[in-house]
Amino acid sequence: MKIIVDAFGGDNAPLEVLKGAAEAVQKLDVEVVLTGNEKIIRETAEKNGISLDKISIIHTESVIDIHEEPTAVIKEKEDCSMAVGLKALAEGKGDAFVSAGSTGALVVGATFIAKRIKGVKRAALAPIMPTAKGHMILVDGGANVDCRPEMLVQFGIMGSCYMNKVMSVKSPKVGLVNVGSEDTKGRELELEAYRQFKNAPVSFYGNLEAREIPFGACEVVVSDGFTGNVLLKLYEGMGSFFSHTLKDMLMTSFGGKLAALMIMKKIKAFKKKMDYTEVGGAVLLGISKPVIKAHGSSNGRAFYNAVRQAKNCVEGKVVEEITTSLAALGGDKKSTANTNTNA
């Protein structure tokens, strides 16, 4: 299996990308194809003692900056490391693609270069997040600010396929984010989506209030991209808040330090559960081949796990499962080519 990785996406590229790629080929039985400036990649690897065994390189000198317009990936920067990687994916030179670069550019590039699965209205960003019962997937995490009801239903189906095939959750519960649990709550978007979800091939939980999410009420959390991105960033912020608060409570007195020693194992387990580097990245659901958006500040460990996540998507045949499920819904109608990349 070959995983294509954007060697110049993210704040810590290319060094941390190389570290993750090298670990991946050693432990995951995959080959990695890096896209980016070959000279810099080889010099960085040599300087840091990183083996390039089972790692090939597709040379390109251009890189798309996070401050550039997302559409530049298919226009002015069509020769950048991200675009070249997506073209290689579309041409069958790899089985999946990983990048920590611009989220908007990745959504646009994946949509117009790698293409969507037949019938998918919009690709959706789907981060994996911890809950009291394990993990849940949030769809959409910010790729589509404005959504239609049928799009939310597709998000639920795609998220359900991922949680079943990659996270091994049998019949994952799909919840629709709303301001109340009653079926009469919400805007017209949520009201109509609720009606359509009743006939969708998923285990529909119903409306889901935000306070239920951290406790693991559902394994698949569905919302429009605006609401989803607010949820995602609040979740990240509260995780950091609790982590720092706990540290202050335990480390500012002798008694606290003694207590910390007694529960250190549980503290480490909690920290690992909240650590995004252990997950890998957010999968871009709805694309014809697996695409993983790694965090912009990813380190080597995060890139390794992003490659692992990509491999699991391929092995779990997530794309094939989504295709089948949408066909069952009658979602194999001609899809539109529009996309909204605000995040």
Short mmCIF file of N, CA and C in Angstrom, two decimals, residues 186-309:
data_model
loop_
_atom_site.label_atom_id
_atom_site.label_comp_id
_atom_site.label_asym_id
_atom_site.label_seq_id
_atom_site.Cartn_x
_atom_site.Cartn_y
_atom_site.Cartn_z
N GLY A 186 -35.36 23.54 16.31
CA GLY A 186 -34.38 23.84 15.27
C GLY A 186 -34.91 24.68 14.13
N ARG A 187 -34.01 25.01 13.23
CA ARG A 187 -34.35 25.75 12.02
C ARG A 187 -34.98 24.81 11.00
N GLU A 188 -35.37 25.34 9.88
CA GLU A 188 -35.93 24.49 8.83
C GLU A 188 -34.91 23.44 8.38
N LEU A 189 -33.63 23.80 8.43
CA LEU A 189 -32.56 22.86 8.06
C LEU A 189 -32.63 21.61 8.93
N GLU A 190 -32.68 21.81 10.25
CA GLU A 190 -32.70 20.66 11.16
C GLU A 190 -34.04 19.91 11.12
N LEU A 191 -35.13 20.66 10.96
CA LEU A 191 -36.45 20.03 10.92
C LEU A 191 -36.57 19.07 9.73
N GLU A 192 -36.12 19.53 8.55
CA GLU A 192 -36.21 18.70 7.36
C GLU A 192 -35.18 17.57 7.40
N ALA A 193 -33.99 17.85 7.92
CA ALA A 193 -32.97 16.81 8.03
C ALA A 193 -33.45 15.70 8.96
N TYR A 194 -34.10 16.08 10.05
CA TYR A 194 -34.66 15.10 10.99
C TYR A 194 -35.63 14.17 10.27
N ARG A 195 -36.51 14.76 9.46
CA ARG A 195 -37.49 13.94 8.72
C ARG A 195 -36.79 12.98 7.77
N GLN A 196 -35.77 13.47 7.08
CA GLN A 196 -35.06 12.62 6.12
C GLN A 196 -34.23 11.54 6.81
N PHE A 197 -33.69 11.84 7.97
CA PHE A 197 -32.88 10.86 8.69
C PHE A 197 -33.70 9.62 9.08
N LYS A 198 -34.99 9.79 9.24
CA LYS A 198 -35.84 8.66 9.63
C LYS A 198 -35.83 7.55 8.57
N ASN A 199 -35.55 7.91 7.32
CA ASN A 199 -35.53 6.93 6.24
C ASN A 199 -34.12 6.59 5.78
N ALA A 200 -33.12 7.12 6.48
CA ALA A 200 -31.73 6.89 6.10
C ALA A 200 -31.21 5.56 6.66
N PRO A 201 -30.27 4.93 5.96
CA PRO A 201 -29.72 3.64 6.42
C PRO A 201 -28.69 3.80 7.53
N VAL A 202 -29.11 4.44 8.64
CA VAL A 202 -28.23 4.63 9.79
C VAL A 202 -29.03 4.39 11.06
N SER A 203 -28.34 4.26 12.18
CA SER A 203 -29.00 4.15 13.48
C SER A 203 -29.19 5.56 14.01
N PHE A 204 -30.33 6.15 13.70
CA PHE A 204 -30.58 7.56 14.02
C PHE A 204 -31.02 7.73 15.46
N TYR A 205 -30.24 8.50 16.20
CA TYR A 205 -30.50 8.77 17.61
C TYR A 205 -31.57 9.83 17.79
N GLY A 206 -31.59 10.79 16.86
CA GLY A 206 -32.50 11.92 16.98
C GLY A 206 -31.71 13.19 17.18
N ASN A 207 -32.38 14.22 17.68
CA ASN A 207 -31.69 15.48 17.96
C ASN A 207 -30.74 15.32 19.14
N LEU A 208 -29.62 16.02 19.05
CA LEU A 208 -28.55 15.88 20.04
C LEU A 208 -28.18 17.25 20.57
N GLU A 209 -28.34 17.45 21.88
CA GLU A 209 -27.93 18.72 22.48
C GLU A 209 -26.43 18.69 22.74
N ALA A 210 -25.80 19.86 22.67
CA ALA A 210 -24.34 19.95 22.78
C ALA A 210 -23.82 19.35 24.09
N ARG A 211 -24.56 19.49 25.17
CA ARG A 211 -24.09 18.98 26.46
C ARG A 211 -24.02 17.46 26.51
N GLU A 212 -24.70 16.78 25.59
CA GLU A 212 -24.67 15.32 25.54
C GLU A 212 -23.43 14.78 24.84
N ILE A 213 -22.83 15.61 23.99
CA ILE A 213 -21.74 15.16 23.14
C ILE A 213 -20.54 14.61 23.91
N PRO A 214 -20.00 15.33 24.91
CA PRO A 214 -18.81 14.82 25.61
C PRO A 214 -19.04 13.51 26.36
N PHE A 215 -20.29 13.20 26.67
CA PHE A 215 -20.60 11.99 27.41
C PHE A 215 -20.80 10.77 26.51
N GLY A 216 -20.65 10.97 25.20
CA GLY A 216 -20.70 9.84 24.27
C GLY A 216 -22.09 9.37 23.92
N ALA A 217 -23.06 10.28 23.90
CA ALA A 217 -24.43 9.88 23.55
C ALA A 217 -24.49 9.30 22.14
N CYS A 218 -23.66 9.83 21.25
CA CYS A 218 -23.62 9.34 19.87
C CYS A 218 -22.18 9.20 19.39
N GLU A 219 -21.98 8.26 18.49
CA GLU A 219 -20.65 8.07 17.89
C GLU A 219 -20.47 8.94 16.65
N VAL A 220 -21.58 9.39 16.07
CA VAL A 220 -21.53 10.26 14.90
C VAL A 220 -22.35 11.51 15.21
N VAL A 221 -21.69 12.67 15.17
CA VAL A 221 -22.34 13.94 15.48
C VAL A 221 -22.42 14.76 14.20
N VAL A 222 -23.64 15.10 13.79
CA VAL A 222 -23.86 15.76 12.50
C VAL A 222 -24.30 17.21 12.69
N SER A 223 -23.70 18.10 11.91
CA SER A 223 -24.11 19.51 11.92
C SER A 223 -23.63 20.17 10.64
N ASP A 224 -24.10 21.38 10.41
CA ASP A 224 -23.54 22.18 9.32
C ASP A 224 -22.13 22.59 9.72
N GLY A 225 -21.32 23.01 8.75
CA GLY A 225 -19.92 23.30 9.02
C GLY A 225 -19.68 24.47 9.96
N PHE A 226 -20.59 25.45 9.96
CA PHE A 226 -20.43 26.59 10.85
C PHE A 226 -20.57 26.15 12.31
N THR A 227 -21.67 25.47 12.59
CA THR A 227 -21.91 24.97 13.95
C THR A 227 -20.83 23.97 14.35
N GLY A 228 -20.46 23.09 13.41
CA GLY A 228 -19.46 22.06 13.70
C GLY A 228 -18.11 22.64 14.04
N ASN A 229 -17.72 23.71 13.33
CA ASN A 229 -16.42 24.31 13.61
C ASN A 229 -16.41 25.01 14.96
N VAL A 230 -17.54 25.62 15.34
CA VAL A 230 -17.65 26.22 16.68
C VAL A 230 -17.53 25.13 17.74
N LEU A 231 -18.22 24.01 17.53
CA LEU A 231 -18.14 22.88 18.47
C LEU A 231 -16.72 22.36 18.59
N LEU A 232 -16.06 22.19 17.45
CA LEU A 232 -14.71 21.66 17.42
C LEU A 232 -13.75 22.54 18.23
N LYS A 233 -13.81 23.84 18.00
CA LYS A 233 -12.87 24.74 18.66
C LYS A 233 -13.20 24.93 20.14
N LEU A 234 -14.49 24.88 20.48
CA LEU A 234 -14.86 24.92 21.90
C LEU A 234 -14.37 23.67 22.60
N TYR A 235 -14.50 22.53 21.94
CA TYR A 235 -14.06 21.24 22.47
C TYR A 235 -12.55 21.28 22.74
N GLU A 236 -11.81 21.79 21.74
CA GLU A 236 -10.36 21.88 21.89
C GLU A 236 -9.99 22.83 23.02
N GLY A 237 -10.69 23.96 23.09
CA GLY A 237 -10.40 24.95 24.12
C GLY A 237 -10.71 24.44 25.52
N MET A 238 -11.83 23.75 25.67
CA MET A 238 -12.19 23.22 26.99
C MET A 238 -11.24 22.10 27.41
N GLY A 239 -10.77 21.32 26.44
CA GLY A 239 -9.80 20.27 26.76
C GLY A 239 -8.52 20.87 27.31
N SER A 240 -8.05 21.95 26.66
CA SER A 240 -6.85 22.64 27.12
C SER A 240 -7.08 23.30 28.47
N PHE A 241 -8.27 23.86 28.66
CA PHE A 241 -8.61 24.52 29.93
C PHE A 241 -8.58 23.53 31.09
N PHE A 242 -9.22 22.38 30.91
CA PHE A 242 -9.26 21.38 31.97
C PHE A 242 -7.87 20.81 32.26
N SER A 243 -7.09 20.64 31.21
CA SER A 243 -5.74 20.11 31.38
C SER A 243 -4.88 21.06 32.21
N HIS A 244 -4.93 22.34 31.88
CA HIS A 244 -4.14 23.33 32.61
C HIS A 244 -4.66 23.52 34.04
N THR A 245 -5.98 23.48 34.18
CA THR A 245 -6.57 23.63 35.52
C THR A 245 -6.16 22.47 36.41
N LEU A 246 -6.21 21.26 35.87
CA LEU A 246 -5.82 20.09 36.64
C LEU A 246 -4.35 20.16 37.04
N LYS A 247 -3.52 20.61 36.12
CA LYS A 247 -2.09 20.74 36.41
C LYS A 247 -1.85 21.74 37.53
N ASP A 248 -2.56 22.87 37.49
CA ASP A 248 -2.41 23.89 38.53
C ASP A 248 -2.87 23.36 39.89
N MET A 249 -3.95 22.60 39.89
CA MET A 249 -4.48 22.05 41.14
C MET A 249 -3.50 21.08 41.78
N LEU A 250 -2.84 20.30 40.94
CA LEU A 250 -1.99 19.23 41.47
C LEU A 250 -0.54 19.65 41.73
N MET A 251 -0.08 20.70 41.06
CA MET A 251 1.34 21.02 41.13
C MET A 251 1.68 22.26 41.94
N THR A 252 0.70 22.89 42.57
CA THR A 252 0.97 24.12 43.32
C THR A 252 1.08 23.92 44.82
N SER A 253 1.01 22.68 45.26
CA SER A 253 1.18 22.41 46.69
C SER A 253 1.77 21.01 46.88
N PHE A 254 2.35 20.79 48.06
CA PHE A 254 2.93 19.48 48.35
C PHE A 254 1.86 18.39 48.32
N GLY A 255 0.71 18.69 48.92
CA GLY A 255 -0.38 17.71 48.94
C GLY A 255 -0.85 17.36 47.54
N GLY A 256 -0.90 18.40 46.68
CA GLY A 256 -1.33 18.17 45.30
C GLY A 256 -0.35 17.29 44.55
N LYS A 257 0.95 17.54 44.76
CA LYS A 257 1.98 16.74 44.09
C LYS A 257 1.93 15.29 44.57
N LEU A 258 1.67 15.10 45.85
CA LEU A 258 1.55 13.74 46.39
C LEU A 258 0.35 13.02 45.78
N ALA A 259 -0.75 13.76 45.65
CA ALA A 259 -1.96 13.19 45.03
C ALA A 259 -1.69 12.84 43.57
N ALA A 260 -0.92 13.71 42.89
CA ALA A 260 -0.60 13.47 41.48
C ALA A 260 0.18 12.18 41.30
N LEU A 261 1.11 11.92 42.21
CA LEU A 261 1.88 10.68 42.14
C LEU A 261 0.99 9.46 42.27
N MET A 262 -0.03 9.58 43.09
CA MET A 262 -0.93 8.45 43.34
C MET A 262 -1.84 8.15 42.15
N ILE A 263 -2.14 9.16 41.37
CA ILE A 263 -3.05 8.96 40.23
C ILE A 263 -2.35 9.22 38.90
N MET A 264 -1.02 9.16 38.89
CA MET A 264 -0.26 9.49 37.68
C MET A 264 -0.66 8.64 36.48
N LYS A 265 -0.93 7.37 36.71
CA LYS A 265 -1.31 6.48 35.61
C LYS A 265 -2.59 6.96 34.94
N LYS A 266 -3.56 7.39 35.76
CA LYS A 266 -4.82 7.87 35.21
C LYS A 266 -4.66 9.23 34.53
N ILE A 267 -3.77 10.04 35.07
CA ILE A 267 -3.50 11.34 34.45
C ILE A 267 -2.91 11.15 33.06
N LYS A 268 -1.97 10.22 32.93
CA LYS A 268 -1.33 9.95 31.64
C LYS A 268 -2.35 9.40 30.64
N ALA A 269 -3.25 8.54 31.12
CA ALA A 269 -4.27 7.98 30.25
C ALA A 269 -5.22 9.07 29.75
N PHE A 270 -5.56 10.00 30.66
CA PHE A 270 -6.44 11.11 30.29
C PHE A 270 -5.75 12.01 29.27
N LYS A 271 -4.47 12.30 29.51
CA LYS A 271 -3.70 13.16 28.61
C LYS A 271 -3.60 12.54 27.22
N LYS A 272 -3.37 11.24 27.18
CA LYS A 272 -3.26 10.55 25.89
C LYS A 272 -4.59 10.58 25.14
N LYS A 273 -5.68 10.44 25.88
CA LYS A 273 -7.00 10.44 25.26
C LYS A 273 -7.31 11.80 24.64
N MET A 274 -6.83 12.86 25.25
CA MET A 274 -7.10 14.21 24.76
C MET A 274 -6.07 14.68 23.74
N ASP A 275 -5.02 13.92 23.52
CA ASP A 275 -3.92 14.32 22.65
C ASP A 275 -4.25 14.06 21.18
N TYR A 276 -4.36 15.12 20.40
CA TYR A 276 -4.72 14.98 18.98
C TYR A 276 -3.67 14.20 18.19
N THR A 277 -2.42 14.20 18.67
CA THR A 277 -1.37 13.51 17.92
C THR A 277 -1.59 12.00 17.91
N GLU A 278 -2.38 11.49 18.84
CA GLU A 278 -2.66 10.07 18.90
C GLU A 278 -3.74 9.65 17.90
N VAL A 279 -4.48 10.62 17.40
CA VAL A 279 -5.57 10.33 16.46
C VAL A 279 -5.07 10.35 15.02
N GLY A 280 -4.28 11.36 14.70
CA GLY A 280 -3.77 11.50 13.33
C GLY A 280 -4.28 12.75 12.68
N GLY A 281 -5.54 12.78 12.32
CA GLY A 281 -6.10 13.96 11.67
C GLY A 281 -7.59 13.81 11.45
N ALA A 282 -8.14 14.73 10.68
CA ALA A 282 -9.55 14.69 10.32
C ALA A 282 -9.67 14.10 8.92
N VAL A 283 -10.54 13.13 8.76
CA VAL A 283 -10.72 12.54 7.44
C VAL A 283 -11.66 13.43 6.63
N LEU A 284 -11.36 13.58 5.35
CA LEU A 284 -12.22 14.35 4.45
C LEU A 284 -13.16 13.36 3.78
N LEU A 285 -14.33 13.21 4.34
CA LEU A 285 -15.29 12.22 3.85
C LEU A 285 -15.97 12.67 2.57
N GLY A 286 -16.18 11.73 1.67
CA GLY A 286 -16.88 12.02 0.42
C GLY A 286 -15.99 12.09 -0.79
N ILE A 287 -14.67 11.97 -0.59
CA ILE A 287 -13.73 11.99 -1.70
C ILE A 287 -13.51 10.56 -2.20
N SER A 288 -13.20 10.42 -3.48
CA SER A 288 -13.12 9.10 -4.12
C SER A 288 -12.01 8.21 -3.58
N LYS A 289 -11.03 8.80 -2.89
CA LYS A 289 -10.01 8.04 -2.19
C LYS A 289 -9.76 8.71 -0.84
N PRO A 290 -9.29 7.97 0.16
CA PRO A 290 -9.10 8.56 1.49
C PRO A 290 -8.15 9.76 1.49
N VAL A 291 -8.60 10.85 2.10
CA VAL A 291 -7.78 12.06 2.27
C VAL A 291 -7.83 12.44 3.74
N ILE A 292 -6.66 12.61 4.35
CA ILE A 292 -6.57 12.93 5.77
C ILE A 292 -5.98 14.33 5.94
N LYS A 293 -6.67 15.17 6.70
CA LYS A 293 -6.16 16.51 7.02
C LYS A 293 -5.52 16.45 8.41
N ALA A 294 -4.19 16.46 8.46
CA ALA A 294 -3.48 16.47 9.73
C ALA A 294 -3.49 17.88 10.31
N HIS A 295 -3.34 17.98 11.63
CA HIS A 295 -3.32 19.27 12.30
C HIS A 295 -2.12 20.09 11.80
N GLY A 296 -2.30 21.39 11.67
CA GLY A 296 -1.23 22.25 11.17
C GLY A 296 0.04 22.20 11.98
N SER A 297 -0.08 21.95 13.29
CA SER A 297 1.10 21.90 14.16
C SER A 297 1.56 20.47 14.45
N SER A 298 1.19 19.55 13.59
CA SER A 298 1.52 18.14 13.80
C SER A 298 3.01 17.89 13.95
N ASN A 299 3.35 17.00 14.88
CA ASN A 299 4.73 16.54 15.03
C ASN A 299 4.87 15.18 14.35
N GLY A 300 6.02 14.57 14.50
CA GLY A 300 6.26 13.28 13.86
C GLY A 300 5.25 12.23 14.26
N ARG A 301 4.90 12.20 15.54
CA ARG A 301 3.94 11.22 16.03
C ARG A 301 2.57 11.39 15.36
N ALA A 302 2.16 12.65 15.23
CA ALA A 302 0.87 12.93 14.60
C ALA A 302 0.87 12.51 13.13
N PHE A 303 1.97 12.77 12.43
CA PHE A 303 2.05 12.36 11.02
C PHE A 303 2.04 10.84 10.89
N TYR A 304 2.73 10.17 11.80
CA TYR A 304 2.70 8.70 11.79
C TYR A 304 1.26 8.21 11.93
N ASN A 305 0.53 8.77 12.89
CA ASN A 305 -0.84 8.34 13.11
C ASN A 305 -1.78 8.75 11.98
N ALA A 306 -1.46 9.84 11.29
CA ALA A 306 -2.26 10.23 10.12
C ALA A 306 -2.09 9.21 9.00
N VAL A 307 -0.86 8.72 8.82
CA VAL A 307 -0.61 7.67 7.82
C VAL A 307 -1.32 6.39 8.24
N ARG A 308 -1.27 6.07 9.53
CA ARG A 308 -1.97 4.89 10.03
C ARG A 308 -3.47 5.01 9.79
N GLN A 309 -4.02 6.20 10.03
CA GLN A 309 -5.43 6.46 9.81
C GLN A 309 -5.78 6.29 8.33
#
